[in-house]
């Protein structure tokens, strides 16, 4: 069945182990993030086999599954909890990232009702402008309230998020800013924090290059286990293409020579976008049966056949220019791609894409 996602478990395992080796050299704990792969059971099992003790997601159903697979794994909720989910969260997550007192109070109540002590990490704003406490006085107040008044919460530490909304690079300076904030909280509450959680994937090159300041104890990594897509921006190759463990396969359903510029009055595409079309004359075009509903933005796909060009697509189709390819493609042939983050995220959760595990 196609479209299909082929997942090479041996390569995946070796990519995870390489990340863990770098982490060990730098004396940091790795929280293994599975949200980009929809918490797929087989992948969670690989992370556990590799020795990862704490596994994170933003979706509670995935955390619940992790607990089912192995109740000894610490589950870690990445998204600030919704008030409407605090009861369920306390049930299936051991640790959660938080940024405000309203929700922390609700979490504390939920933990009290379940006779549990729930671990929290306070997210601090360091410039990427997604979640996190911005004002330092508020930060100290919230930390001290959690420490002294919310008896069913354990203030485990602090963290920050970079490189997501604001595209801010995780640098040693940003890490030192976070460590500085952690020290102020420690002074206020009169004890050391267990966790200073630096950043996500985009911080891997900094860690690998030995530039991570002392004082960061933890990183939350997922993407860098799964795809090597840091190359362009971060000038860092996670692993070579032949070590990619995820491969998308889709089937050709039409091949025709057609003009490259649409014919008629140009309005907007299926998603309401105004687009520019380049006229390259008549080209050989192949249509494959996979689209934005399955993979998100098809322009992020990385074809294995380097002579093939992605022209665009719509919900169910992706259009390829195969004029310059050496291979004589025919209808029914399978085209293969490596993925970027968005394609991985979408294809792992798509019920229309078969997952094939290769052992
Ligand atoms: C998503 C996320 C990460 C990293 O996850 P990836 O899937 O590897 O990108 C880390 N921290 C937080 C808070 C996140 O939301």
Coordinates of C-alpha atoms and ligand atoms in Angstrom, one line a residue:
X1 CA 0.0 0.0 0.0
X2 CA 1.2 3.5 -0.9
X3 CA 1.8 6.2 0.2
X4 CA 4.1 4.6 2.7
X5 CA 6.6 5.7 5.3
X6 CA 9.5 3.3 5.6
X7 CA 11.2 3.4 8.9
X8 CA 14.6 1.8 9.2
X9 CA 14.8 0.8 12.9
X10 CA 18.5 0.0 12.8
X11 CA 19.4 3.4 11.4
X12 CA 17.1 5.1 13.9
X13 CA 18.7 3.3 16.8
X14 CA 22.1 4.2 15.7
X15 CA 21.1 7.9 15.2
X16 CA 19.6 8.0 18.7
X17 CA 22.7 6.4 20.2
X18 CA 24.9 9.0 18.5
X19 CA 23.0 11.8 20.1
X20 CA 23.2 10.1 23.5
X21 CA 26.9 9.7 23.2
X22 CA 27.3 13.4 22.6
X23 CA 25.0 14.1 25.6
X24 CA 27.0 11.8 27.8
X25 CA 30.3 13.6 26.9
X26 CA 28.6 16.9 27.9
X27 CA 27.2 15.5 31.1
X28 CA 23.6 16.4 30.2
X29 CA 20.3 14.4 30.4
X30 CA 18.4 13.9 27.2
X31 CA 14.6 14.0 27.3
X32 CA 13.5 12.1 24.3
X33 CA 10.7 13.9 22.4
X34 CA 8.2 11.8 20.4
X35 CA 5.6 14.3 19.4
X36 CA 7.1 14.7 15.9
X37 CA 6.5 11.0 15.3
X38 CA 3.0 10.9 16.8
X39 CA 4.3 8.8 19.7
X40 CA 4.4 5.7 17.5
X41 CA 4.8 2.7 19.8
X42 CA 7.7 1.1 17.9
X43 CA 9.7 4.3 18.0
X44 CA 9.0 4.9 21.7
X45 CA 10.3 1.3 22.2
X46 CA 13.5 2.2 20.3
X47 CA 14.1 5.2 22.6
X48 CA 13.6 3.0 25.6
X49 CA 16.0 0.3 24.3
X50 CA 18.6 3.0 23.8
X51 CA 18.4 3.9 27.5
X52 CA 16.3 7.0 27.5
X53 CA 14.6 7.4 30.8
X54 CA 12.4 10.4 30.3
X55 CA 10.1 10.7 27.2
X56 CA 8.2 13.8 26.3
X57 CA 5.3 14.9 24.2
X58 CA 2.8 17.7 24.0
X59 CA -0.2 15.3 23.7
X60 CA -1.5 13.5 26.7
X61 CA -2.7 10.4 24.7
X62 CA 1.0 9.8 23.7
X63 CA 2.1 10.1 27.3
X64 CA -0.5 7.6 28.3
X65 CA 0.7 5.2 25.7
X66 CA 4.3 5.6 27.0
X67 CA 3.2 4.7 30.5
X68 CA 1.4 1.6 29.0
X69 CA 4.6 0.5 27.2
X70 CA 6.7 1.0 30.3
X71 CA 5.5 2.5 33.6
X72 CA 9.0 3.1 34.8
X73 CA 9.6 5.7 32.1
X74 CA 9.2 9.3 33.3
X75 CA 6.6 11.1 31.2
X76 CA 7.1 14.8 30.4
X77 CA 4.4 17.1 29.1
X78 CA 5.9 19.8 26.8
X79 CA 3.0 22.1 26.3
X80 CA 1.7 24.4 29.0
X81 CA -1.3 22.4 30.4
X82 CA -4.8 23.5 29.6
X83 CA -6.9 23.9 32.7
X84 CA -9.4 21.5 31.2
X85 CA -6.7 18.7 31.1
X86 CA -5.0 19.1 34.5
X87 CA -6.7 16.0 36.0
X88 CA -5.7 13.8 33.1
X89 CA -2.3 15.3 33.0
X90 CA -1.5 14.5 36.6
X91 CA -2.7 10.9 35.8
X92 CA -0.3 10.3 32.9
X93 CA 2.5 12.8 33.2
X94 CA 5.2 12.8 35.9
X95 CA 6.6 16.2 34.8
X96 CA 5.2 19.2 33.0
X97 CA 6.4 22.5 31.7
X98 CA 4.6 25.5 33.1
X99 CA 4.5 29.3 32.9
X100 CA 1.8 30.7 35.0
X101 CA 0.3 30.6 38.5
X102 CA -3.4 30.2 37.5
X103 CA -2.6 26.8 35.9
X104 CA 0.0 25.8 38.6
X105 CA -2.7 26.2 41.2
X106 CA -5.1 24.0 39.3
X107 CA -2.4 21.4 38.8
X108 CA -1.7 21.5 42.5
X109 CA -5.4 20.8 43.2
X110 CA -5.5 18.0 40.7
X111 CA -2.3 16.4 42.2
X112 CA -3.8 16.8 45.7
X113 CA -7.0 15.1 44.6
X114 CA -4.9 12.2 43.3
X115 CA -2.7 12.1 46.3
X116 CA 0.4 12.7 44.1
X117 CA 3.4 15.0 44.0
X118 CA 3.6 16.4 40.5
X119 CA 7.0 17.7 39.1
X120 CA 7.0 21.1 37.4
X121 CA 9.6 23.0 35.4
X122 CA 9.1 26.7 35.0
X123 CA 9.5 28.0 31.5
X124 CA 11.3 31.3 31.3
X125 CA 11.2 33.7 28.3
X126 CA 14.6 34.1 26.7
X127 CA 13.5 35.9 23.5
X128 CA 11.9 33.4 21.2
X129 CA 8.5 34.7 22.4
X130 CA 6.5 31.6 22.7
X131 CA 5.8 30.3 26.2
X132 CA 7.7 31.5 29.3
X133 CA 7.7 34.0 32.1
X134 CA 9.1 37.3 30.9
X135 CA 9.2 39.5 34.0
X136 CA 11.9 38.5 36.6
X137 CA 10.0 39.7 39.6
X138 CA 7.0 37.6 38.5
X139 CA 9.4 34.7 37.9
X140 CA 10.7 34.9 41.5
X141 CA 7.1 35.2 42.9
X142 CA 5.8 32.2 41.0
X143 CA 8.9 30.1 41.9
X144 CA 8.5 31.0 45.6
X145 CA 4.8 30.3 45.6
X146 CA 5.3 26.8 44.0
X147 CA 8.1 26.1 46.5
X148 CA 6.4 27.3 49.6
X149 CA 2.6 27.1 49.1
X150 CA 1.7 24.5 46.4
X151 CA 2.4 21.4 48.5
X152 CA 1.6 18.8 45.8
X153 CA 4.0 20.3 43.3
X154 CA 7.7 19.8 43.3
X155 CA 9.7 22.6 41.6
X156 CA 12.2 20.6 39.7
X157 CA 13.8 23.4 37.8
X158 CA 13.6 25.8 34.9
X159 CA 13.7 25.7 31.2
X160 CA 13.4 27.8 28.0
X161 CA 12.4 27.3 24.5
X162 CA 14.2 28.8 21.5
X163 CA 14.2 28.4 17.7
X164 CA 10.4 27.8 17.4
X165 CA 8.3 30.9 16.9
X166 CA 10.9 33.7 17.0
X167 CA 13.6 31.7 15.1
X168 CA 16.0 32.6 17.9
X169 CA 19.3 30.7 17.8
X170 CA 20.2 28.8 21.0
X171 CA 23.6 30.3 21.8
X172 CA 26.0 30.0 24.8
X173 CA 24.8 33.6 25.7
X174 CA 21.1 32.5 25.7
X175 CA 22.1 29.5 27.9
X176 CA 24.0 31.7 30.3
X177 CA 20.9 34.0 30.5
X178 CA 18.8 31.0 31.5
X179 CA 21.4 29.8 34.0
X180 CA 21.5 33.3 35.5
X181 CA 17.7 33.2 36.0
X182 CA 18.0 29.8 37.6
X183 CA 20.6 31.1 40.1
X184 CA 18.3 34.0 41.1
X185 CA 15.5 31.5 41.8
X186 CA 17.9 29.3 43.8
X187 CA 18.9 32.3 45.9
X188 CA 15.2 33.2 46.5
X189 CA 14.1 29.7 47.5
X190 CA 17.3 28.8 49.3
X191 CA 18.2 25.5 47.5
X192 CA 19.6 24.2 44.3
X193 CA 17.3 23.4 41.3
X194 CA 17.7 19.8 39.9
X195 CA 17.0 20.8 36.3
X196 CA 18.0 23.6 34.0
X197 CA 16.5 22.5 30.7
X198 CA 18.3 24.3 27.9
X199 CA 16.5 24.0 24.6
X200 CA 15.4 21.7 21.8
X201 CA 17.0 20.3 18.6
X202 CA 18.4 23.4 17.2
X203 CA 20.8 23.4 20.2
X204 CA 22.4 20.1 19.2
X205 CA 25.2 21.7 17.1
X206 CA 26.2 23.9 20.1
X207 CA 26.3 20.8 22.3
X208 CA 28.2 18.7 19.8
X209 CA 30.8 21.5 19.3
X210 CA 31.4 21.6 23.1
X211 CA 30.0 25.1 23.5
X212 CA 27.3 24.4 26.0
X213 CA 28.0 26.4 29.2
X214 CA 28.2 24.5 32.6
X215 CA 25.0 24.7 34.4
X216 CA 22.7 23.3 31.7
X217 CA 21.6 19.9 32.9
X218 CA 19.1 18.8 30.3
X219 CA 18.1 19.1 26.7
X220 CA 14.8 18.1 25.0
X221 CA 15.7 16.4 21.8
X222 CA 13.5 14.6 19.2
X223 CA 13.8 15.9 15.7
X224 CA 17.6 15.3 15.6
X225 CA 17.0 11.6 16.2
X226 CA 14.6 11.4 13.2
X227 CA 15.7 13.7 10.4
X228 CA 18.9 15.5 9.4
X229 CA 17.5 18.9 8.6
X230 CA 19.7 21.3 10.5
X231 CA 22.3 21.5 7.7
X232 CA 21.3 24.7 6.0
X233 CA 20.7 27.0 8.9
X234 CA 23.0 25.6 11.5
X235 CA 25.8 24.5 9.2
X236 CA 25.7 21.1 10.9
X237 CA 25.1 17.7 9.4
X238 CA 23.3 15.5 12.0
X239 CA 23.9 12.4 9.8
X240 CA 24.5 11.6 6.1
X241 CA 21.6 11.0 3.8
X242 CA 22.2 7.2 3.7
X243 CA 21.7 7.2 7.4
X244 CA 18.2 8.8 7.2
X245 CA 15.8 6.4 8.9
X246 CA 12.5 7.8 7.5
X247 CA 11.7 7.5 3.8
X248 CA 8.4 8.5 2.1
X249 CA 7.3 6.4 -0.9
X250 CA 4.6 7.5 -3.2
X251 CA 3.2 6.2 -6.5
X252 CA 3.1 7.9 -9.9
X253 CA -0.5 8.2 -11.2
X254 CA 0.0 10.4 -14.3
X255 CA 2.9 11.4 -16.6
X256 CA 2.4 14.0 -19.4
X257 CA 4.4 16.6 -21.2
X258 CA 2.7 19.9 -20.3
X259 CA 3.5 23.6 -20.3
X260 CA 5.1 24.8 -17.1
X261 CA 3.0 27.9 -16.9
X262 CA -0.8 27.6 -16.2
X263 CA -3.0 28.5 -19.1
X264 CA -5.8 31.0 -18.5
X265 CA -6.6 33.7 -15.9
X266 CA -4.5 33.3 -12.7
X267 CA -6.5 33.5 -9.4
X268 CA -5.4 31.6 -6.3
X269 CA -4.5 28.0 -5.6
X270 CA -6.5 25.4 -3.6
X271 CA -5.3 26.9 -0.3
X272 CA -6.0 30.5 -1.2
X273 CA -2.4 31.5 -2.0
X274 CA -1.4 33.7 -4.8
X275 CA 1.6 32.1 -6.6
X276 CA 4.2 32.9 -9.2
X277 CA 4.7 30.4 -12.0
X278 CA 7.9 30.2 -14.0
X279 CA 7.5 29.5 -17.7
X280 CA 10.2 26.9 -18.7
X281 CA 8.3 25.7 -21.7
X282 CA 7.0 22.2 -22.1
X283 CA 8.2 19.8 -19.4
X284 CA 7.6 16.2 -18.5
X285 CA 5.5 16.2 -15.4
X286 CA 4.6 13.3 -13.0
X287 CA 1.8 13.4 -10.6
X288 CA 2.1 11.3 -7.4
X289 CA -0.6 10.2 -5.0
X290 CA 0.4 12.0 -1.9
X291 CA -0.5 15.6 -0.9
X292 CA -0.7 18.3 1.7
X293 CA -3.3 16.3 3.7
X294 CA -0.7 13.6 4.2
X295 CA 2.6 15.5 4.5
X296 CA 2.1 19.2 4.9
X297 CA 4.2 21.4 2.6
X298 CA 5.5 19.2 -0.2
X299 CA 8.2 21.8 -1.0
X300 CA 10.1 20.5 2.1
X301 CA 10.4 17.0 0.7
X302 CA 13.9 15.9 -0.3
X303 CA 13.8 13.6 -3.3
X304 CA 16.3 10.8 -3.5
X305 CA 16.5 11.4 -7.2
X306 CA 18.4 14.7 -7.3
X307 CA 17.4 15.5 -10.9
X308 CA 13.7 15.6 -10.0
X309 CA 12.1 18.9 -9.1
X310 CA 9.1 19.4 -6.9
X311 CA 6.7 21.9 -8.6
X312 CA 4.0 22.0 -5.9
X313 CA 0.8 20.3 -5.0
X314 CA -2.6 20.3 -3.4
X315 CA -4.4 18.2 -0.7
X316 CA -4.0 14.9 -2.5
X317 CA -1.4 15.4 -5.2
X318 CA 2.2 16.4 -5.6
X319 CA 3.5 17.5 -9.0
X320 CA 7.0 16.6 -10.1
X321 CA 9.1 17.8 -13.0
X322 CA 11.0 14.7 -14.2
X323 CA 12.3 16.1 -17.5
X324 CA 15.9 15.9 -16.4
X325 CA 15.8 12.6 -14.7
X326 CA 18.1 9.8 -15.9
X327 CA 15.5 7.2 -15.0
X328 CA 12.6 6.6 -17.4
X329 CA 9.7 6.8 -15.0
X330 CA 6.4 5.2 -15.8
X331 CA 3.0 5.1 -14.2
X332 CA 3.0 2.9 -11.2
X333 CA 6.6 3.6 -10.3
X334 CA 7.5 4.6 -6.7
X335 CA 9.2 7.9 -6.0
X336 CA 11.1 8.2 -2.7
X337 CA 11.8 11.2 -0.5
X338 CA 13.6 12.1 2.7
X339 CA 11.6 14.4 5.0
X340 CA 11.9 17.6 6.9
X341 CA 10.2 18.3 10.3
X342 CA 6.8 19.3 9.0
X343 CA 6.6 16.2 6.6
X344 CA 7.6 13.9 9.5
X345 CA 5.1 15.4 11.9
X346 CA 2.2 15.1 9.3
X347 CA 3.0 11.8 7.8
X348 CA 3.5 10.0 11.1
X349 CA 0.1 11.0 12.2
X350 CA -1.7 10.4 8.9
X351 CA -3.9 7.4 8.8
X352 CA -3.6 7.5 5.0
X353 CA 0.2 6.7 5.1
X354 CA 1.2 3.2 5.8
X355 CA 4.0 2.7 8.3
X356 CA 6.5 0.0 7.4
X357 CA 9.1 -0.9 10.0
X358 CA 12.4 -2.4 8.7
X359 CA 14.3 -4.4 11.2
Ligands
LIG1 C1 8.6 20.3 20.5 C2 9.4 20.8 21.7 C3 10.7 20.3 21.8 C4 11.5 19.5 20.8 O1 10.8 18.6 20.1 P1 11.1 18.2 18.6 O2 10.0 17.4 18.2 O3 12.4 17.5 18.7 O4 11.2 19.5 17.8 C5 11.3 20.7 23.0 N1 10.7 21.5 23.9 C6 9.5 21.9 23.8 C7 8.9 22.8 24.8 C8 8.8 21.6 22.6 O5 7.5 22.0 22.5

